[in-house]
PDB file of C-alpha atoms in Angstrom:
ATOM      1  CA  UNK O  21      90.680  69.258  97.467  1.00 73.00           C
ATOM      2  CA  UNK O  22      91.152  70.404 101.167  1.00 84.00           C
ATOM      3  CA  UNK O  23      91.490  68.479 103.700  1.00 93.00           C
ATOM      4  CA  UNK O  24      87.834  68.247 105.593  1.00 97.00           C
ATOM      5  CA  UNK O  25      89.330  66.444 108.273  1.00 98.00           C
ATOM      6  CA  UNK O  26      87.697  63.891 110.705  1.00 98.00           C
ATOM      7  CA  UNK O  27      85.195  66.147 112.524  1.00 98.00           C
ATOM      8  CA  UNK O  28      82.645  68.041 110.658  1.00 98.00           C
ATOM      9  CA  UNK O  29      79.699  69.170 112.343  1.00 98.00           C
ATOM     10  CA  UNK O  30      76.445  69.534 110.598  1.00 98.00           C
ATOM     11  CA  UNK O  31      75.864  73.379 111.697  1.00 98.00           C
ATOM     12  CA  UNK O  32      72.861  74.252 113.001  1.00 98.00           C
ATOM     13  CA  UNK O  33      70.524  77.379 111.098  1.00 98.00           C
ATOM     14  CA  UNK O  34      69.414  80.001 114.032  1.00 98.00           C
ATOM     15  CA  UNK O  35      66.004  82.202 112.698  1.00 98.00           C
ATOM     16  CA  UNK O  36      64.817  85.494 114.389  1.00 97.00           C
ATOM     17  CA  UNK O  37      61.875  87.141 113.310  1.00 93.00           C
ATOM     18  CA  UNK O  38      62.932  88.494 110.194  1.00 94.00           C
ATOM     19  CA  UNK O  39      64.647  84.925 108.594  1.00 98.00           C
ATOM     20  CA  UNK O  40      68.163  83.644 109.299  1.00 98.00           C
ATOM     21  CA  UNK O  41      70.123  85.171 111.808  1.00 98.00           C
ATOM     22  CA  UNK O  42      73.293  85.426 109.866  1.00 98.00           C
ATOM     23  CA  UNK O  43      75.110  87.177 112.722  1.00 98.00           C
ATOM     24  CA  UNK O  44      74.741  84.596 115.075  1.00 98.00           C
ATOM     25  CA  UNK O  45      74.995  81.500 112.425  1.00 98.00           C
ATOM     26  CA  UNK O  46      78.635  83.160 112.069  1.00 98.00           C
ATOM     27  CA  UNK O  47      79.616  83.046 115.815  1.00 98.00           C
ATOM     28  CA  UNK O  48      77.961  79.117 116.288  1.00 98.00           C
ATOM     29  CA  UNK O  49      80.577  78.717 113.159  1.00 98.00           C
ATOM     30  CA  UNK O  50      83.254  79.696 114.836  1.00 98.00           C
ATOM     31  CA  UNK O  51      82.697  78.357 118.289  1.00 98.00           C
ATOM     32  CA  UNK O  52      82.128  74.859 116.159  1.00 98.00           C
ATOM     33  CA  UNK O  53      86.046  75.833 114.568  1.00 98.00           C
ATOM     34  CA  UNK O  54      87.110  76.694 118.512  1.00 98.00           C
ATOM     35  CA  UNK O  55      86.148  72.922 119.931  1.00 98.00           C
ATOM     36  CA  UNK O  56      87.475  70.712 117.681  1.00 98.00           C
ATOM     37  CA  UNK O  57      85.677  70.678 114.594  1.00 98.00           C
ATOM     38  CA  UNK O  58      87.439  70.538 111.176  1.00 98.00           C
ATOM     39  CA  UNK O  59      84.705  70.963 108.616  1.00 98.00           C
ATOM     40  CA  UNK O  60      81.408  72.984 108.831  1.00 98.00           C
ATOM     41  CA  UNK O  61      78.105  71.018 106.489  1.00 98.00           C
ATOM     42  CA  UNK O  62      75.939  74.268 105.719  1.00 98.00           C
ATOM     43  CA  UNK O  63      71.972  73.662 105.223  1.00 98.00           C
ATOM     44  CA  UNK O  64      71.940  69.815 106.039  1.00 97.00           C
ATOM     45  CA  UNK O  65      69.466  68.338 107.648  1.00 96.00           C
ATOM     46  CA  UNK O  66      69.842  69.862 111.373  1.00 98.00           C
ATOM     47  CA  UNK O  67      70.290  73.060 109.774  1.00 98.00           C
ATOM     48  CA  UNK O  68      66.643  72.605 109.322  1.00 98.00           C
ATOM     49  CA  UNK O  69      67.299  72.756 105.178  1.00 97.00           C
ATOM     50  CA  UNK O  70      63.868  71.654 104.146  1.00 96.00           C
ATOM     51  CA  UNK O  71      62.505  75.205 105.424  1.00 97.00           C
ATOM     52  CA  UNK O  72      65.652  77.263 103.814  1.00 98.00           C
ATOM     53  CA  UNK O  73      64.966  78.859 100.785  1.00 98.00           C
ATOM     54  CA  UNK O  74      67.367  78.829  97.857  1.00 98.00           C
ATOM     55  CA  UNK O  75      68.681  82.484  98.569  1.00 98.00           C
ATOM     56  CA  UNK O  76      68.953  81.547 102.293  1.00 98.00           C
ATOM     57  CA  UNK O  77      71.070  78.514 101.503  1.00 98.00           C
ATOM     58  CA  UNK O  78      73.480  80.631  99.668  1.00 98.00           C
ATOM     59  CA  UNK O  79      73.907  83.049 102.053  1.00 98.00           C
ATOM     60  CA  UNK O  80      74.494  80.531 104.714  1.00 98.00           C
ATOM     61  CA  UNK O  81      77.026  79.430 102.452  1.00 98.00           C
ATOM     62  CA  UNK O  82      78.485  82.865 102.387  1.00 98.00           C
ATOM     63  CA  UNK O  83      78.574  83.404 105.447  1.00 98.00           C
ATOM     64  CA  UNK O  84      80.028  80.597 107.251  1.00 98.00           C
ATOM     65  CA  UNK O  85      82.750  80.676 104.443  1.00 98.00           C
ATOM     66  CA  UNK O  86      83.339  84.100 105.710  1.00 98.00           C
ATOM     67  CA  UNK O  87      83.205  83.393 109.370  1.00 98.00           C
ATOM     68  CA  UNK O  88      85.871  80.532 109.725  1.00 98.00           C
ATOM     69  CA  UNK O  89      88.279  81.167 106.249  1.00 96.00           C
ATOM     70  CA  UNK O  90      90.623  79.004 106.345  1.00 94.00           C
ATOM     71  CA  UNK O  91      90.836  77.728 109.857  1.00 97.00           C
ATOM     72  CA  UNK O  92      87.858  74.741 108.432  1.00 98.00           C
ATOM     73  CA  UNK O  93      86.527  73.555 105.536  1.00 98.00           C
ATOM     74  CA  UNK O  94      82.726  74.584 104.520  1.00 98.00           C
ATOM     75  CA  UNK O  95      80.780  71.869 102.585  1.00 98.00           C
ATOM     76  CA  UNK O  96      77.314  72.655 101.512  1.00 98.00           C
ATOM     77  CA  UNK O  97      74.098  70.707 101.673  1.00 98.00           C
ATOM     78  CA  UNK O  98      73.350  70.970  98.204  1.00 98.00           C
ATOM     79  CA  UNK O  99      71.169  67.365  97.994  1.00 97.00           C
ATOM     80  CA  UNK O 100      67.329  67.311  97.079  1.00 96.00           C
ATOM     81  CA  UNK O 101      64.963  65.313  95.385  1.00 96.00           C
ATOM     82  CA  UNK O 102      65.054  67.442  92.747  1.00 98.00           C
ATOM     83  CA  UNK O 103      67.905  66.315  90.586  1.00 98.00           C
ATOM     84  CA  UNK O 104      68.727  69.613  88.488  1.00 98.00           C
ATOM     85  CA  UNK O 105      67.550  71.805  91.945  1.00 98.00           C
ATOM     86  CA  UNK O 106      70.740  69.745  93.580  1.00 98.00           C
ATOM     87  CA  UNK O 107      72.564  70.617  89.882  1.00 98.00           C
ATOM     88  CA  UNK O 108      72.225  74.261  90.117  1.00 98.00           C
ATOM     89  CA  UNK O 109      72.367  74.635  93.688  1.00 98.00           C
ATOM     90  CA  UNK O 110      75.912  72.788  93.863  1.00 98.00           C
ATOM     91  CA  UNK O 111      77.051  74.816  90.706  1.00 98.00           C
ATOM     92  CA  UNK O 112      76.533  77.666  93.069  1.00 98.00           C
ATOM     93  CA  UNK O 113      77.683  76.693  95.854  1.00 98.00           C
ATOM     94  CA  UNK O 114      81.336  76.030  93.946  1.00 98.00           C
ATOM     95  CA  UNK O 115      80.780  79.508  92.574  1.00 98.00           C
ATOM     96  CA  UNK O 116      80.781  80.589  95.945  1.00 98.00           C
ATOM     97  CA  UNK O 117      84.473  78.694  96.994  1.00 97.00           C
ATOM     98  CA  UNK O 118      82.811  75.878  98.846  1.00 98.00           C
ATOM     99  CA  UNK O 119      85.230  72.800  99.885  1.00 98.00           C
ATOM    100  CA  UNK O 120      82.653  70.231  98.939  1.00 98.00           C
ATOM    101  CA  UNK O 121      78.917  69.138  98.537  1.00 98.00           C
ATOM    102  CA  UNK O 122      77.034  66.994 100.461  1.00 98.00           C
ATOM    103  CA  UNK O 123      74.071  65.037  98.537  1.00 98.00           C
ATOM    104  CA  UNK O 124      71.100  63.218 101.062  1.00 98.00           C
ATOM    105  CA  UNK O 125      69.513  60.557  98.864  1.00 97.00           C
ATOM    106  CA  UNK O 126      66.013  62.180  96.968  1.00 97.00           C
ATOM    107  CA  UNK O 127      63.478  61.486  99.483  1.00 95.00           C
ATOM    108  CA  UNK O 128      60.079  60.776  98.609  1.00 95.00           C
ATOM    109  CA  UNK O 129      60.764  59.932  95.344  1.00 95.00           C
ATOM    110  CA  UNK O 130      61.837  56.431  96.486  1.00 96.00           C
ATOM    111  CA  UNK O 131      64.197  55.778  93.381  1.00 97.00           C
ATOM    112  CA  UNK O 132      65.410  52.537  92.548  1.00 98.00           C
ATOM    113  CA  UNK O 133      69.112  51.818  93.087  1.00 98.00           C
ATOM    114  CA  UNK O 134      69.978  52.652  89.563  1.00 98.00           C
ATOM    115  CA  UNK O 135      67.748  55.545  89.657  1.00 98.00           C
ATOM    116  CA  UNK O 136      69.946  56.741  92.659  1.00 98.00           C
ATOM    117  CA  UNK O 137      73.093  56.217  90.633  1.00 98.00           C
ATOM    118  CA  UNK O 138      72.027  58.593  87.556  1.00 98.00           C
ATOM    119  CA  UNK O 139      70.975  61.450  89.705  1.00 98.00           C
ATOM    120  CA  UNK O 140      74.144  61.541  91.960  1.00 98.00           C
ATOM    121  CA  UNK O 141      76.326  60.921  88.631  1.00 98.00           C
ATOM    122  CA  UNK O 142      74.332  64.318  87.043  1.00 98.00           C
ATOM    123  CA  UNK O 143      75.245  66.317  89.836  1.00 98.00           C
ATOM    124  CA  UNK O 144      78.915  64.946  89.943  1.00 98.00           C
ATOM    125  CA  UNK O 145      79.468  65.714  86.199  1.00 98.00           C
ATOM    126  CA  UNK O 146      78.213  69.474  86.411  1.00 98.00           C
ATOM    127  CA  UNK O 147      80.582  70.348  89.734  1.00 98.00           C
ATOM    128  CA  UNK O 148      84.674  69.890  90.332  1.00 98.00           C
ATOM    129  CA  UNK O 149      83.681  70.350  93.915  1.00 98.00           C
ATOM    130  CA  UNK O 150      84.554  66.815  95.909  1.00 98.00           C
ATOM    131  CA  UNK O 151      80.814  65.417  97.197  1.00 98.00           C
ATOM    132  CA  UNK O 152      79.943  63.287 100.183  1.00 98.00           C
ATOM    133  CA  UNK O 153      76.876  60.883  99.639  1.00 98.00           C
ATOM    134  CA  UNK O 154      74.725  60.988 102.123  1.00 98.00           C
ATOM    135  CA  UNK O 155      72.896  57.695 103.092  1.00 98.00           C
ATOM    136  CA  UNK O 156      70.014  57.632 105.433  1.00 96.00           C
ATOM    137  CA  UNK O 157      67.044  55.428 104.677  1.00 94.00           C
ATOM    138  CA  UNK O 158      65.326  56.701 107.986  1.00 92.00           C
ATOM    139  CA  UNK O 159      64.407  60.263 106.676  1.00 93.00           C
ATOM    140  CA  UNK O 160      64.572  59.210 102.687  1.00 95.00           C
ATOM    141  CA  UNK O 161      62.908  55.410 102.621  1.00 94.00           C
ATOM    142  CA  UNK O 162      65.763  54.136 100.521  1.00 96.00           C
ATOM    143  CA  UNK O 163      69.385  52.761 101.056  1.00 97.00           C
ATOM    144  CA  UNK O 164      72.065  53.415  98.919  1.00 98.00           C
ATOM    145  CA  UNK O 165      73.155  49.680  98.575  1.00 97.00           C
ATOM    146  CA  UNK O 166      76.911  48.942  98.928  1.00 97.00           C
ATOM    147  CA  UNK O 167      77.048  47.991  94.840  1.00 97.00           C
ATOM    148  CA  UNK O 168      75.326  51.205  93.977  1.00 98.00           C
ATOM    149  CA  UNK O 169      78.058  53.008  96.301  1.00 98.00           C
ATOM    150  CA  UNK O 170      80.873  51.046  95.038  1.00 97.00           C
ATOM    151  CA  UNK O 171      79.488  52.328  91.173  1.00 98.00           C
ATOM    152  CA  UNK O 172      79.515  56.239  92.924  1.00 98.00           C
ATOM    153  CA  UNK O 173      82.662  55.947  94.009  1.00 98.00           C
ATOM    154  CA  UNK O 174      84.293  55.262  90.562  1.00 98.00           C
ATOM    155  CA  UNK O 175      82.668  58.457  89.599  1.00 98.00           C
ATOM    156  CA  UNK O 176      86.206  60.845  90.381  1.00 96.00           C
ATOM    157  CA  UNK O 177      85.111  63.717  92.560  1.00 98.00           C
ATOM    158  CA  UNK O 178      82.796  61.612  94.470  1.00 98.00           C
ATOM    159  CA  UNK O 179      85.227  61.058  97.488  1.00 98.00           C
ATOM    160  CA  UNK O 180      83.280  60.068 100.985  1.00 98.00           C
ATOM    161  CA  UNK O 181      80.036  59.131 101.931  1.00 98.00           C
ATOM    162  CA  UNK O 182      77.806  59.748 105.416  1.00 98.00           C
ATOM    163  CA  UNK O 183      76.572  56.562 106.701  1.00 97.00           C
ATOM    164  CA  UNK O 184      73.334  56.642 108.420  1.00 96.00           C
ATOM    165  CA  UNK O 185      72.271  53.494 107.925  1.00 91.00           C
ATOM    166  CA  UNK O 186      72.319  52.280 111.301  1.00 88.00           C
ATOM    167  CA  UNK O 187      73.424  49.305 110.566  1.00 89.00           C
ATOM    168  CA  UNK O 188      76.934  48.537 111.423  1.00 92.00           C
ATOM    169  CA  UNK O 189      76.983  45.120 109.249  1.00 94.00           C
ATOM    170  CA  UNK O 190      76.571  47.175 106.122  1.00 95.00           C
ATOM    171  CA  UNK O 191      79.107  49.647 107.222  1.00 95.00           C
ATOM    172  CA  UNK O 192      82.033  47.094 107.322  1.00 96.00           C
ATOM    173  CA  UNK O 193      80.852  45.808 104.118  1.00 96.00           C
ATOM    174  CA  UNK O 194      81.167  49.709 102.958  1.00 96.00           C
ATOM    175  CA  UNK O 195      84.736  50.367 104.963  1.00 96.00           C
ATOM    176  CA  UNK O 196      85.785  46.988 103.686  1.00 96.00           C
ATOM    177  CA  UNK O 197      84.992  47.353  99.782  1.00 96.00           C
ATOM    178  CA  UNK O 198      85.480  51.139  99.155  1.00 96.00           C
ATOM    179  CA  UNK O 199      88.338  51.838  96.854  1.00 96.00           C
ATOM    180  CA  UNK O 200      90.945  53.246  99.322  1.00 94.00           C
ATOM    181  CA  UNK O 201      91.366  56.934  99.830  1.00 95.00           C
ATOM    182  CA  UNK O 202      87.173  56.893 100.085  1.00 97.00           C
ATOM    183  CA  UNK O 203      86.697  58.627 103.379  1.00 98.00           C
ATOM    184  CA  UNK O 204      83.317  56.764 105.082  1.00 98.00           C
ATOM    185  CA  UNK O 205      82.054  59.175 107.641  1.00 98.00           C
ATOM    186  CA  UNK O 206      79.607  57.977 110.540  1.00 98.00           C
ATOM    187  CA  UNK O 207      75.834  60.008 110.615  1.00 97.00           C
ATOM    188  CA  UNK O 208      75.056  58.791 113.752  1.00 97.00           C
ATOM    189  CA  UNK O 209      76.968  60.545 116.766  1.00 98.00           C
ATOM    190  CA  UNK O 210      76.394  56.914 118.714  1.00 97.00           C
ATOM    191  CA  UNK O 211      78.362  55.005 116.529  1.00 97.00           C
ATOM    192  CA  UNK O 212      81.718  57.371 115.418  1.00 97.00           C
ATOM    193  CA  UNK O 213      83.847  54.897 117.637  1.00 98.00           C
ATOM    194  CA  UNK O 214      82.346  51.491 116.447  1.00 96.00           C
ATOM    195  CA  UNK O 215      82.302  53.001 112.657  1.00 97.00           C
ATOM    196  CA  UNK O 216      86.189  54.166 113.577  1.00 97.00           C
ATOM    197  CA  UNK O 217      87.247  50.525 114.903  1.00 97.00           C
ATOM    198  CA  UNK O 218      85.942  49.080 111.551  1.00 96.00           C
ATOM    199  CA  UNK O 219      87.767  51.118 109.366  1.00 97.00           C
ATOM    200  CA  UNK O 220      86.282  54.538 109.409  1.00 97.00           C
ATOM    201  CA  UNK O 221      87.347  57.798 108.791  1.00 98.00           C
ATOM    202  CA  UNK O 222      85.446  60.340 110.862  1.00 98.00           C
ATOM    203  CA  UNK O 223      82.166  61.621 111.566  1.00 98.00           C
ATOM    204  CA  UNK O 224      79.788  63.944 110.822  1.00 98.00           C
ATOM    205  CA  UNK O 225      78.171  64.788 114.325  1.00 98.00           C
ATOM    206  CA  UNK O 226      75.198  67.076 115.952  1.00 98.00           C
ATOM    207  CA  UNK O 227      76.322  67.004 119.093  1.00 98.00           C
ATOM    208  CA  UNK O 228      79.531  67.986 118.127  1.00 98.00           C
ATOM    209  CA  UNK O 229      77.477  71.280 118.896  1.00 98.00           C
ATOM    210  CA  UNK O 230      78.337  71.046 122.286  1.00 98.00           C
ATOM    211  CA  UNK O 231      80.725  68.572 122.681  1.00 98.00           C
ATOM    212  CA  UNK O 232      83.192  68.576 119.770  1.00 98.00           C
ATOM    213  CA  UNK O 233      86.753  68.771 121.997  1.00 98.00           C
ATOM    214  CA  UNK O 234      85.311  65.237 123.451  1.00 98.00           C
ATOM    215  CA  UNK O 235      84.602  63.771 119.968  1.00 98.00           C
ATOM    216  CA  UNK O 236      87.828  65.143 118.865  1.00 98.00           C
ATOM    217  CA  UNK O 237      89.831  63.653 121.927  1.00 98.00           C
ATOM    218  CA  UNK O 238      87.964  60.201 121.489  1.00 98.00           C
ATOM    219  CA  UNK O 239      89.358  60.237 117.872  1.00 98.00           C
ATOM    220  CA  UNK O 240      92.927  61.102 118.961  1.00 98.00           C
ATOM    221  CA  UNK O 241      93.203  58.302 121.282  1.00 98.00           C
ATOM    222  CA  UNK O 242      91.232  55.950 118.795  1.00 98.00           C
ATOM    223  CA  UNK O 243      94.065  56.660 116.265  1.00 98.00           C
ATOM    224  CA  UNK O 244      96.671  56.856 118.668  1.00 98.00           C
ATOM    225  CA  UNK O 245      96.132  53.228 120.041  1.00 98.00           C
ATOM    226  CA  UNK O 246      94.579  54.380 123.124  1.00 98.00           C
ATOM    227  CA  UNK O 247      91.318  52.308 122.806  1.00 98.00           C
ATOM    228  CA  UNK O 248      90.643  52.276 126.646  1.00 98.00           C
ATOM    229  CA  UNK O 249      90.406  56.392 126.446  1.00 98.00           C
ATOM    230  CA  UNK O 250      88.623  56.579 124.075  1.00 98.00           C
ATOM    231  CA  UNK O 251      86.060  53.655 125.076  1.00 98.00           C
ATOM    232  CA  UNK O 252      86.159  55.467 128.561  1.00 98.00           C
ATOM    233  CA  UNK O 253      84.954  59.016 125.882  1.00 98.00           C
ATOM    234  CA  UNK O 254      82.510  57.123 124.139  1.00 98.00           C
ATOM    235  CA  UNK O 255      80.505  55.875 127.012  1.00 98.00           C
ATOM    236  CA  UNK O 256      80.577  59.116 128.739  1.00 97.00           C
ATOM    237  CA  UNK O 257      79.370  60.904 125.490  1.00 98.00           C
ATOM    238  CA  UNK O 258      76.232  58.265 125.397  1.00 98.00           C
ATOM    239  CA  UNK O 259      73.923  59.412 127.867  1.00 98.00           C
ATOM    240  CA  UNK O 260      74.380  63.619 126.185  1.00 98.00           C
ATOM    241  CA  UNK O 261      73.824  61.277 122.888  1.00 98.00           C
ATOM    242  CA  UNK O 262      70.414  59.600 123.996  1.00 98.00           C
ATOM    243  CA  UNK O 263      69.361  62.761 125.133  1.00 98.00           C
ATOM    244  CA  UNK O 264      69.819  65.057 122.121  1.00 98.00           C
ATOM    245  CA  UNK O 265      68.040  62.521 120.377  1.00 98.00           C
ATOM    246  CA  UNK O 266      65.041  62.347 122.401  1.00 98.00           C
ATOM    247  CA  UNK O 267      63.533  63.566 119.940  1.00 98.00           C
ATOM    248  CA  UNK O 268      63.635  64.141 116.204  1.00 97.00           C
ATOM    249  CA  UNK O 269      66.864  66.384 115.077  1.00 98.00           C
ATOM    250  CA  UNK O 270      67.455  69.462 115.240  1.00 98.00           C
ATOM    251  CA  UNK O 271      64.520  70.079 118.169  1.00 98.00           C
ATOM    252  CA  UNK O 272      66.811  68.758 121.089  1.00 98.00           C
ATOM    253  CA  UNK O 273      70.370  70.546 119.771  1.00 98.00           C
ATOM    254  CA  UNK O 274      68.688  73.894 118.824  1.00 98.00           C
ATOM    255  CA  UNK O 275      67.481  74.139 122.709  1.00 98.00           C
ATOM    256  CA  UNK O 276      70.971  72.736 123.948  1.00 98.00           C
ATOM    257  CA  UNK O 277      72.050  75.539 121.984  1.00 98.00           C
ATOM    258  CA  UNK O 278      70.343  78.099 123.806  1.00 98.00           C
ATOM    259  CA  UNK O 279      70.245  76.774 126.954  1.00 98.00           C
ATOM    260  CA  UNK O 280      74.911  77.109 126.736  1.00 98.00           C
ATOM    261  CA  UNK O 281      74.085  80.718 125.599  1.00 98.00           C
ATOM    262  CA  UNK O 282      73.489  80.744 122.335  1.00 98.00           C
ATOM    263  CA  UNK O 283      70.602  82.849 120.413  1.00 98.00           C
ATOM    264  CA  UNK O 284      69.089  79.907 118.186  1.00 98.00           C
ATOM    265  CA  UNK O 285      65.528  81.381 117.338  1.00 98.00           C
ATOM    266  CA  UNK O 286      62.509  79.818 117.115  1.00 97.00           C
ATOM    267  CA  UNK O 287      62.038  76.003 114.949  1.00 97.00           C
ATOM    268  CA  UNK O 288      60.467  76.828 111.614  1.00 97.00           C
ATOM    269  CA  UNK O 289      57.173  74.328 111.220  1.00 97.00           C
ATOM    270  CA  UNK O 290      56.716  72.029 111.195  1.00 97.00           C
ATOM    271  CA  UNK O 291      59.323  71.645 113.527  1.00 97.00           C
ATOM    272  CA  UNK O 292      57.991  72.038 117.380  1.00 98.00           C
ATOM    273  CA  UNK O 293      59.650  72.601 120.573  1.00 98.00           C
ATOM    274  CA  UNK O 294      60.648  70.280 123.171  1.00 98.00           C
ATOM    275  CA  UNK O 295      58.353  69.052 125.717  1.00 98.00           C
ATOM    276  CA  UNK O 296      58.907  69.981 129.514  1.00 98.00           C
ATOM    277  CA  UNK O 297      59.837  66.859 129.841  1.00 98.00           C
ATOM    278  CA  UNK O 298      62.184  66.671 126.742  1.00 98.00           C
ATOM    279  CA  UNK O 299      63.684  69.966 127.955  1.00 98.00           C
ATOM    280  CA  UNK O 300      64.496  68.448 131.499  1.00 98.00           C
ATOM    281  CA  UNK O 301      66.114  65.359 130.199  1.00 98.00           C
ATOM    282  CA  UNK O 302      68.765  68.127 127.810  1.00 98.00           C
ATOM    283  CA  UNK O 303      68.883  70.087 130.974  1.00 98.00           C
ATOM    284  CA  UNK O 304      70.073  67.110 133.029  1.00 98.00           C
ATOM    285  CA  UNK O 305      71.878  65.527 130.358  1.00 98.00           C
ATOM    286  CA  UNK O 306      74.135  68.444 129.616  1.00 98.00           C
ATOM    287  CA  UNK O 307      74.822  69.382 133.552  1.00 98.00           C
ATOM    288  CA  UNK O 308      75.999  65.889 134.115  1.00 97.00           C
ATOM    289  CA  UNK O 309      78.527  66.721 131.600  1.00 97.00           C
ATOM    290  CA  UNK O 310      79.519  69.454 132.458  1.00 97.00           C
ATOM    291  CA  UNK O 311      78.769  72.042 129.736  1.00 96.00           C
ATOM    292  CA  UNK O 312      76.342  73.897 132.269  1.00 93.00           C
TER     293      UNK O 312
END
């Protein structure tokens, strides 16, 4: 397995008017590689994967692989709520030298807990890629419970999960009961240091977009003992947080994006654009810290 490291960033998909812009999905790859961040998750969430098609996630794939080689691993957002879509989609994405899978919960659907158990287990025993569960009951109406994790995670390439719970009670019960070597990454760029001081390993961030070599600093002093830096990091990093969430994800990032110079595209619907409003508050939010 390589190493994903403690900083991926959920990569964000840029459209022109013919589909993906492949060209410029490549350079936000690398620029993501050039501030800090160790892994790259392909056709997630903010990479606006409910409008990708199938051939559009495996070029994105492709060509992120291609972009950063070895200098980061590429994990693909394989996860639907489609159990043998997710099976054939993370097939390919190994036959395309991915590092590792990342699997949302089905949404819609609303399985039960052991329902959510059999259809990660069928996509673990078709793949030797390592997977990352993906838990977040906002966009899928379930939660992965901490006994129906615990089951995943004796399942042997199922190695880390993405907590978006937002509840920082049930991640210490998950960072206290996970066998050990089971990496728990934060989802939610607002708590990486309180998920950290619990017993977390990383996160996977959005804002990492435009801020990575601050999340990656905060995490070097976090693990080097220097909790006063990186409380100092944290707290600056909250106000660019509550801002590229003013909205629902990707909307605010995308136009951060473009505003630092970057040729994002138009939102596919039913994604919208940001208010004027919204737009001032990113403006402001990202002079104050000094990224324009």
């Amino acid at each position: 397995m390589k190493d994903w490291g403690r900083l991926l960033t959920a990569i964000i998909t840029p459209f022109d008017s013919t589909g993906v812009n492949f060209k410029e999905l490549a350079r936000i790859a690398n620029h993501l590689v050039d501030t800090g961040t160790t892994g790259v998750v392909v056709a997630g969430t903010t990479g606006e994967s409910p409008t990708l098609t199938h051939d559009e996630k495996l070029r994105c794939f492709e060509v992120v692989k291609e972009a950063i080689g070895d200098r980061g691993a590429v994990v693909a957002g394989t996860g639907s709520n489609n159990t043998q879509e997710s099976i054939q989609l993370t097939m390919e994405a190994e036959e395309r030298g991915m590092d590792g899978a990342m699997l949302v919960s089905p949404y819609y659907n609303k399985p039960s807990q052991e329902g959510l158990y059999q259809h990660f287990a069928a996509v673990a025993a078709k793949t030797r890629l390592p997977i990352i569960i993906y838990n977040i009951q906002g966009r899928t109406a379930v939660n992965i419970e901490t006994v129906t994790l615990l089951r995943m995670a004796e399942i042997g390439n199922i190695v880390a999960v993405k907590e978006a719970s937002g509840s920082i009670s049930q991640i210490s019960e998950v960072c206290e009961q996970m066998p050990e070597g089971f990496r728990v990454y934060s989802g939610d760029d607002a708590l990486t240091l309180p998920l950290m001081a619990v017993g977390g390993y990383g996160i996977v961030s959005v804002i990492a977009h435009v801020a990575g070599r601050e999340i990656s600093t905060m995490l070097d002093h976090f693990l080097a003992g220097r909790n006063a830096q990186a409380i100092e990091l944290h707290k600056r990093m909250n106000p660019l947080i509550r801002a590229l969430f003013c909205t629902v994800n990707p909307v605010p990032i995308k136009e951060a994006m473009g505003m630092i110079g970057f040729d994002v595209g138009p939102l596919r619907l039913p994604m919208v654009p940001l208010t004027n409003e919204q737009r001032d508050l990113v403006r402001k939010a990202l002079q104050q810290f000094g990224k324009l």
